[in-house]
XYZ file of C-alpha atoms in Angstrom:
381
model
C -1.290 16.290 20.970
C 1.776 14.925 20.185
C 1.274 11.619 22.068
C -2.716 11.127 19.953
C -0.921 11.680 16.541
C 1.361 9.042 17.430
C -1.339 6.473 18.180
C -3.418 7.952 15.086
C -0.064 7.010 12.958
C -0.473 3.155 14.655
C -3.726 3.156 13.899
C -3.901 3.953 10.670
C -0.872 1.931 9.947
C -1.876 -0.948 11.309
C -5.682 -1.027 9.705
C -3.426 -0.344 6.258
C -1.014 -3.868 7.357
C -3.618 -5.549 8.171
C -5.648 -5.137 4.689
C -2.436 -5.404 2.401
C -1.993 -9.018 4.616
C -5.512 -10.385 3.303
C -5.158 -8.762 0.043
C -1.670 -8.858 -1.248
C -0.669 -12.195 -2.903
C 2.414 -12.120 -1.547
C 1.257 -12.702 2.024
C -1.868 -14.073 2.485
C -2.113 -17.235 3.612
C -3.773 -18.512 6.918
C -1.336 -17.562 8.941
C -1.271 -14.596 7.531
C -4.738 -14.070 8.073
C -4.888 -14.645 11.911
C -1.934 -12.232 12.676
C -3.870 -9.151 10.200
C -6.320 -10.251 12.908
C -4.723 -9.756 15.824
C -3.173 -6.193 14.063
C -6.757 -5.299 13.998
C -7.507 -6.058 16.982
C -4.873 -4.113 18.321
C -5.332 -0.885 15.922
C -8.755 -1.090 17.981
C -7.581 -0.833 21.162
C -5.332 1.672 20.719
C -8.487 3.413 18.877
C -10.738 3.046 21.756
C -7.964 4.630 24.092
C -7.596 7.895 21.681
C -11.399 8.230 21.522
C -11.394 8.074 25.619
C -8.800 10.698 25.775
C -10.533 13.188 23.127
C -13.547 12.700 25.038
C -15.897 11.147 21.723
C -18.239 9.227 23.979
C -20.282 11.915 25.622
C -21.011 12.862 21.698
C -21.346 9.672 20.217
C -22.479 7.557 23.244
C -23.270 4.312 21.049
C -19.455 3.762 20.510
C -19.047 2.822 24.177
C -20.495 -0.808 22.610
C -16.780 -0.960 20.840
C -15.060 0.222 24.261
C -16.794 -1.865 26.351
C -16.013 -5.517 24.698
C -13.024 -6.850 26.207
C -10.664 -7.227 22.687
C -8.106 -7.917 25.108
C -9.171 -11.449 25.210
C -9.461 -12.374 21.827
C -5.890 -10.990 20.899
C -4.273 -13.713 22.097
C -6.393 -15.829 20.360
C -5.160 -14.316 16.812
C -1.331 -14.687 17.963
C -2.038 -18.395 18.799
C -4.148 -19.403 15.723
C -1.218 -17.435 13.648
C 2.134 -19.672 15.681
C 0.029 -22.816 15.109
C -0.470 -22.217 11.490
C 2.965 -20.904 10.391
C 4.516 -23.794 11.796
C 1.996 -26.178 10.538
C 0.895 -27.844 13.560
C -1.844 -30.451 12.814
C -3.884 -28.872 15.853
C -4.601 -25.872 13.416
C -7.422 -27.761 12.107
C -8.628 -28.940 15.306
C -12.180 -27.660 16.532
C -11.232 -27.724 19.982
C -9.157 -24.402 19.449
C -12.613 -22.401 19.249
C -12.461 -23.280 23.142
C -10.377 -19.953 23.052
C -12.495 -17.547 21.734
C -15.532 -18.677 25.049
C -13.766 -15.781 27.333
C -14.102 -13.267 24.766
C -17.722 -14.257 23.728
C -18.469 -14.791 27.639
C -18.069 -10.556 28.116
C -18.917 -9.388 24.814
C -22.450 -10.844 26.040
C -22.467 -9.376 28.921
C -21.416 -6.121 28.030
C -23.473 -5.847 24.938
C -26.573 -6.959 26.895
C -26.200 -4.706 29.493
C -25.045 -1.664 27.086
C -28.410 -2.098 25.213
C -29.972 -0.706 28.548
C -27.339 2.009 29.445
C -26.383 2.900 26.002
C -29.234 2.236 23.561
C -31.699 2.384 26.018
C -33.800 -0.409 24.338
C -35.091 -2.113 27.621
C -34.982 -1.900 31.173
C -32.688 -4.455 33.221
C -33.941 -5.112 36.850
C -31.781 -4.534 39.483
C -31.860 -8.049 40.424
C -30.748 -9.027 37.107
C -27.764 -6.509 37.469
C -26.617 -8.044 40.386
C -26.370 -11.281 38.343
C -24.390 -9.531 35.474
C -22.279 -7.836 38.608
C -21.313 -11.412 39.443
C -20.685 -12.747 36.190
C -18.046 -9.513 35.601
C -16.205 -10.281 38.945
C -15.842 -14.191 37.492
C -14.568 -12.641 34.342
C -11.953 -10.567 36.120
C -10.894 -13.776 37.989
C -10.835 -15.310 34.515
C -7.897 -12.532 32.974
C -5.335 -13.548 34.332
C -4.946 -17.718 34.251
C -6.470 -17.166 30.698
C -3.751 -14.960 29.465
C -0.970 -16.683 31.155
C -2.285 -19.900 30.315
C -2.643 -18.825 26.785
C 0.666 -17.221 26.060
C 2.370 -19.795 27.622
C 0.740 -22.678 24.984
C 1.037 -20.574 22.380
C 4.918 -20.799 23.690
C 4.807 -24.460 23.504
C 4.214 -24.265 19.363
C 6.884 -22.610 18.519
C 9.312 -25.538 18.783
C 7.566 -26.667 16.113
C 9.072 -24.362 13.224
C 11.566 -26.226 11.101
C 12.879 -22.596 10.373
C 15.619 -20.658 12.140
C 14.463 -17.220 10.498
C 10.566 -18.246 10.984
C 11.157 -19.479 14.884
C 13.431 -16.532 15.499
C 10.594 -14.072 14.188
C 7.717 -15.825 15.874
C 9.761 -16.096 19.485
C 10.510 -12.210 19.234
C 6.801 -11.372 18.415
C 5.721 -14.070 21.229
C 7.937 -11.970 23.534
C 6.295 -8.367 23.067
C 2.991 -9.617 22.780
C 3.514 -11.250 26.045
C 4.904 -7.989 27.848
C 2.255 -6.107 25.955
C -0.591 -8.716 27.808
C 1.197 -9.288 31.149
C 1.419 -5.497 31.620
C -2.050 -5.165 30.787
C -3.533 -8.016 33.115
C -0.849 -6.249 35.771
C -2.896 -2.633 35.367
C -6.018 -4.275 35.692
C -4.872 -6.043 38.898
C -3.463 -2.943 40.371
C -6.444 -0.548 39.272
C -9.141 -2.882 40.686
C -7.937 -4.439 43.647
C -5.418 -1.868 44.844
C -7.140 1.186 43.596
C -3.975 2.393 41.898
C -4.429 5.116 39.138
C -3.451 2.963 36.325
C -4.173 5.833 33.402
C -0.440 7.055 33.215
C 0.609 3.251 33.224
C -2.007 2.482 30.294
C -0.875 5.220 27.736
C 2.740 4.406 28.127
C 1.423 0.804 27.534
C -0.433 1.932 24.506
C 2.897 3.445 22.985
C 4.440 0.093 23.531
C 0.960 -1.325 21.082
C 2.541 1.124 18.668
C 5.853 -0.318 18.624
C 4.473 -3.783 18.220
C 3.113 -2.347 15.336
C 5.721 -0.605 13.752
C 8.036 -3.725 14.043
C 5.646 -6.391 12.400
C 5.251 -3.960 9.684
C 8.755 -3.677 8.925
C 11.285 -6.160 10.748
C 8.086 -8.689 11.224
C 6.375 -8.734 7.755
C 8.903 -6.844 5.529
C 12.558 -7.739 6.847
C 11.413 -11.435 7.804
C 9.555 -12.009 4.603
C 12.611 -10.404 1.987
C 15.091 -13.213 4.455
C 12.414 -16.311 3.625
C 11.845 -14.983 -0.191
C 15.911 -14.756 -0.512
C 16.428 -17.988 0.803
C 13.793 -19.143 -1.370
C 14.955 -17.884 -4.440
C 18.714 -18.530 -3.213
C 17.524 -22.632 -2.953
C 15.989 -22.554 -6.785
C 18.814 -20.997 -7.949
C 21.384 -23.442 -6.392
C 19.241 -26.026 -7.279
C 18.992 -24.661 -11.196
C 22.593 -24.562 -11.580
C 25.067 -27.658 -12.161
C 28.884 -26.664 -11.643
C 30.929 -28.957 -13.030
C 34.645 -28.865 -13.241
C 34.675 -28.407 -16.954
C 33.221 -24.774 -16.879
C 36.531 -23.282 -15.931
C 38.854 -25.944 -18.099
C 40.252 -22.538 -19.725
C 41.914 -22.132 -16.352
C 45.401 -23.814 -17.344
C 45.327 -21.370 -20.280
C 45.485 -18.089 -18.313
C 48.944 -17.966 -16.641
C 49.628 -15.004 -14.563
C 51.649 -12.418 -16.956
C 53.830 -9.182 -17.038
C 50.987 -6.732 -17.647
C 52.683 -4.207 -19.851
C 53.866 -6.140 -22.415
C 52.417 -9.745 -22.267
C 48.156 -9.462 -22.097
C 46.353 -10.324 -24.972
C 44.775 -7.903 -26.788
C 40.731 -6.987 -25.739
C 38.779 -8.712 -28.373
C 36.171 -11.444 -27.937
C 38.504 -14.162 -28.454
C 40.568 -12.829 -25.392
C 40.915 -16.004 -22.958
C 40.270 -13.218 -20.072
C 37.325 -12.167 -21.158
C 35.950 -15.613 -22.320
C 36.837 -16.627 -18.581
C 34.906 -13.168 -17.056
C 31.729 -14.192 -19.232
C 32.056 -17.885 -18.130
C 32.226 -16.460 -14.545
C 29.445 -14.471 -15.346
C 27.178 -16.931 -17.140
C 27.969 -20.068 -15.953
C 29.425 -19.277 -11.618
C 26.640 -15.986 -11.688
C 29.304 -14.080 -9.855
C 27.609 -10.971 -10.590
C 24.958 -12.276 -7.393
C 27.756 -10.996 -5.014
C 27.079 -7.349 -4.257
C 30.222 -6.674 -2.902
C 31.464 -7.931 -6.141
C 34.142 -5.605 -7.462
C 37.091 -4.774 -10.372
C 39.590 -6.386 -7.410
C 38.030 -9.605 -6.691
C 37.239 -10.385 -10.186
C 40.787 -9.136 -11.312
C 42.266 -11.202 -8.387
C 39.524 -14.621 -9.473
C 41.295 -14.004 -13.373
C 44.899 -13.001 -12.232
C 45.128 -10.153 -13.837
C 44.919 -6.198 -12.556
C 41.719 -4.639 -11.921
C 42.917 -1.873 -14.445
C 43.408 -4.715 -17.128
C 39.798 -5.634 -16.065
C 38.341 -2.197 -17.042
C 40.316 -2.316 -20.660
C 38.660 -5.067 -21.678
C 34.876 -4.476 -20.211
C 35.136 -0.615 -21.546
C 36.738 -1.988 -25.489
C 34.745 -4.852 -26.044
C 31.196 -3.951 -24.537
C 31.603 -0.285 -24.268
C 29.901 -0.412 -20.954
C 32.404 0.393 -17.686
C 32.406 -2.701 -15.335
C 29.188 -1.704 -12.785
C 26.933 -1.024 -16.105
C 28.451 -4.407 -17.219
C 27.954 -6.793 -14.106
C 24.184 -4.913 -13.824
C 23.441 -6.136 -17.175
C 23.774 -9.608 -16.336
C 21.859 -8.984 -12.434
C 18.971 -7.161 -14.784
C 19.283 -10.430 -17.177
C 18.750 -12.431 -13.923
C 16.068 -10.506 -12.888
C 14.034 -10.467 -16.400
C 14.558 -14.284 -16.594
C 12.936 -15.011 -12.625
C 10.284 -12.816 -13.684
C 9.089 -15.293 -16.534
C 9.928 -17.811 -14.457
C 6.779 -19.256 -13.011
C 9.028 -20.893 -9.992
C 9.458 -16.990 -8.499
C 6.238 -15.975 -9.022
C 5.081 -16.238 -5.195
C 8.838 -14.180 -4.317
C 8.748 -10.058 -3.858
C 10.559 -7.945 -6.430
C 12.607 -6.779 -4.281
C 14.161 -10.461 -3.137
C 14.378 -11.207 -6.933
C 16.880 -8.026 -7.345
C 18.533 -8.524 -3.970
C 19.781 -12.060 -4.611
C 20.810 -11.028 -8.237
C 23.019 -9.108 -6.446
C 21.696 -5.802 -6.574
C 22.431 -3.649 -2.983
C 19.619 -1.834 -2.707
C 15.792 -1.278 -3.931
C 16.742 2.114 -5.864
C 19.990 0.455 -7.319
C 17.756 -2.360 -8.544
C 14.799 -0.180 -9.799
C 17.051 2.171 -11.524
C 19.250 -0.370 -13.126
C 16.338 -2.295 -14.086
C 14.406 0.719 -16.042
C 17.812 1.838 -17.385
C 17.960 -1.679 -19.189
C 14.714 -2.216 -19.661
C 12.599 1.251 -19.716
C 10.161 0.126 -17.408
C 10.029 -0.809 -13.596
C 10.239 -4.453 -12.506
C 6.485 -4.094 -11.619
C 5.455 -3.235 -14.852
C 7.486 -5.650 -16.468
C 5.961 -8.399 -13.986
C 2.619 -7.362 -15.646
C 3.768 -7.216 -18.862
C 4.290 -10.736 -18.716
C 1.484 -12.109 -16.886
């Protein structure tokens, strides 16, 4: 029981990746497209196997036509089709990849024409004519193998290609279980046919393995690797956006370390600390450290961290985290309008204004704001 609600959970979470991939803006492209594919493809698989163990074919005999076509070939395919397009090879557009998809097509016509007589019971196949189809399934078990060696090893080839060390590091590490997933699956077949081995034990543990596969493109995959390429994204703009010059700290040779208790200025506007802490602020963006702190921007002033708090708490009446979040929010509110960031999640947005976490960033955001980042995305459409 335990085992088919964990391959239900796959299921269902890979049918729901696969649709927010084609329909969410943020990652559909044609890439995209071929790897919700492949998700698919997978989710049926794993499908098929849960309907085999909870015995729904002597009820619903017609869904044998889903078991019996070999989605095992055209899996691949997807993977390929999605390496080639994320790194922009030119041989993405070329028609000779279709080539690929002949194995797949070669047994889903066999299997569909002979189903239509042992399923649907719409005609009567001669014997001699099942002798033929007998052959043509021994020359497509001859065919597994080579094909899905051959395959994953030139989907291999592409990855070289990637001009990205996140992007090739993510693409190699899905090319790896996708190939363990494949070459244990060609090995099953090889044992269960020609060495009569009882491969069913072997198979389930394999489909747990389809699980995991889907479970990490979900999340380290899709979600970890796209936050990494959206911060370095926004990280590049932002660089990019802002000049330092040597001028912007000129009130440097004003502050000279001092005896706290007797020689600080007092915390008013026209404090040369404080004008330095909102130059650091406005001009440096300091606040996009998270580990930024009371020490490190007492230590970047010389002054104490205590001397730090005076003047945040006297002249904004906010305490210092309220104070550096008002500037990250600030950040934040000005990406959003920005039409540069539009393509780059929410979450990347708050992360590289140096917010640690979502609910840091959501809660700091509708503190300041009174609405959530979404809604204030939409809001300004």
């Amino acid at each position: 029981m335990i085992y088919i609600t964990l391959l239900n959970i796959a299921i269902f979470q890979g049918i729901v990746l696969g649709i927010i991939i084609l329909k969410s803006s943020l990652f559909k492209s044609n890439a995209n497209k071929y790897l919700a594919y492949a998700i698919f493809t997978l989710s049926l698989l794993l499908l098929n196997l849960v309907f085999e163990i909870v015995d729904i074919y002597n009820t619903i005999p017609l869904l044998r036509f889903i078991d019996n076509i070999e989605w095992g070939f055209i899996f691949p395919v997807f993977i390929f089709l999605f390496t080639v397009h994320q790194v922009n090879h030119p041989i993405r557009h070329s028609k000779k990849t279709r080539w690929l998809f002949v194995p797949f097509i070669y047994y889903a016509f066999i299997n569909i024409f002979s189903d239509l007589d042992t399923i649907a019971g719409v005609y009567d196949i001669p014997n001699s004519v099942y002798r033929v189809i007998g052959i043509l399934r021994l020359i497509g078990i001859f065919i597994v193998p080579p094909f899905i060696i051959g395959i994953l090893i030139y989907t291999y080839s592409f990855i070289k290609f990637s001009n990205n060390t996140q992007e090739k590091k993510w693409i190699t590490i899905l090319w790896t279980l996708v190939s363990v997933l494949l070459l244990s699956w060609v090995l099953a077949i090889i044992l269960g046919l020609f060495f009569e081995y009882d491969v069913s034990s072997f198979m389930k543990l394999l489909a747990l393995f389809g699980t995991f596969v889907i479970h990490w493109t979900a999340y380290f995959g899709l979600f970890k690797y796209r936050l990494a390429k959206d911060k370095e994204g926004i990280n590049k703009l932002l660089t990019h956006k802002i000049s330092f010059s040597d001028n912007d700290l000129s009130i440097d040779t004003n502050l000279k370390k001092v005896n706290y208790s007797n020689n600080l200025e007092p915390p008013t506007t026209e404090n040369l600390y404080y004008i330095k802490l909102e130059a650091l602020c406005k001009n440096h963006q300091i606040y996009r450290d998270s580990t930024l702190n009371r020490e490190k921007v007492a230590e970047k002033l010389g002054i104490s961290s205590g001397y730090v708090s005076k003047l945040v708490n006297t002249i904004t009446g906010k305490n210092f985290a309220n104070y550096i979040n008002y500037y990250r929010v600030e950040a934040v509110k000005e990406m959003i309008l920005d039409s540069e960031f539009k393509n780059y999640s929410l979450l990347a947005i708050g992360l590289e204004s140096g917010f640690t976490s979502k609910t840091t960033f959501y809660n700091a955001f509708k503190k300041a704001t009174g609405m959530t980042p979404n809604a204030y995305r939409k809001a300004h459409k």
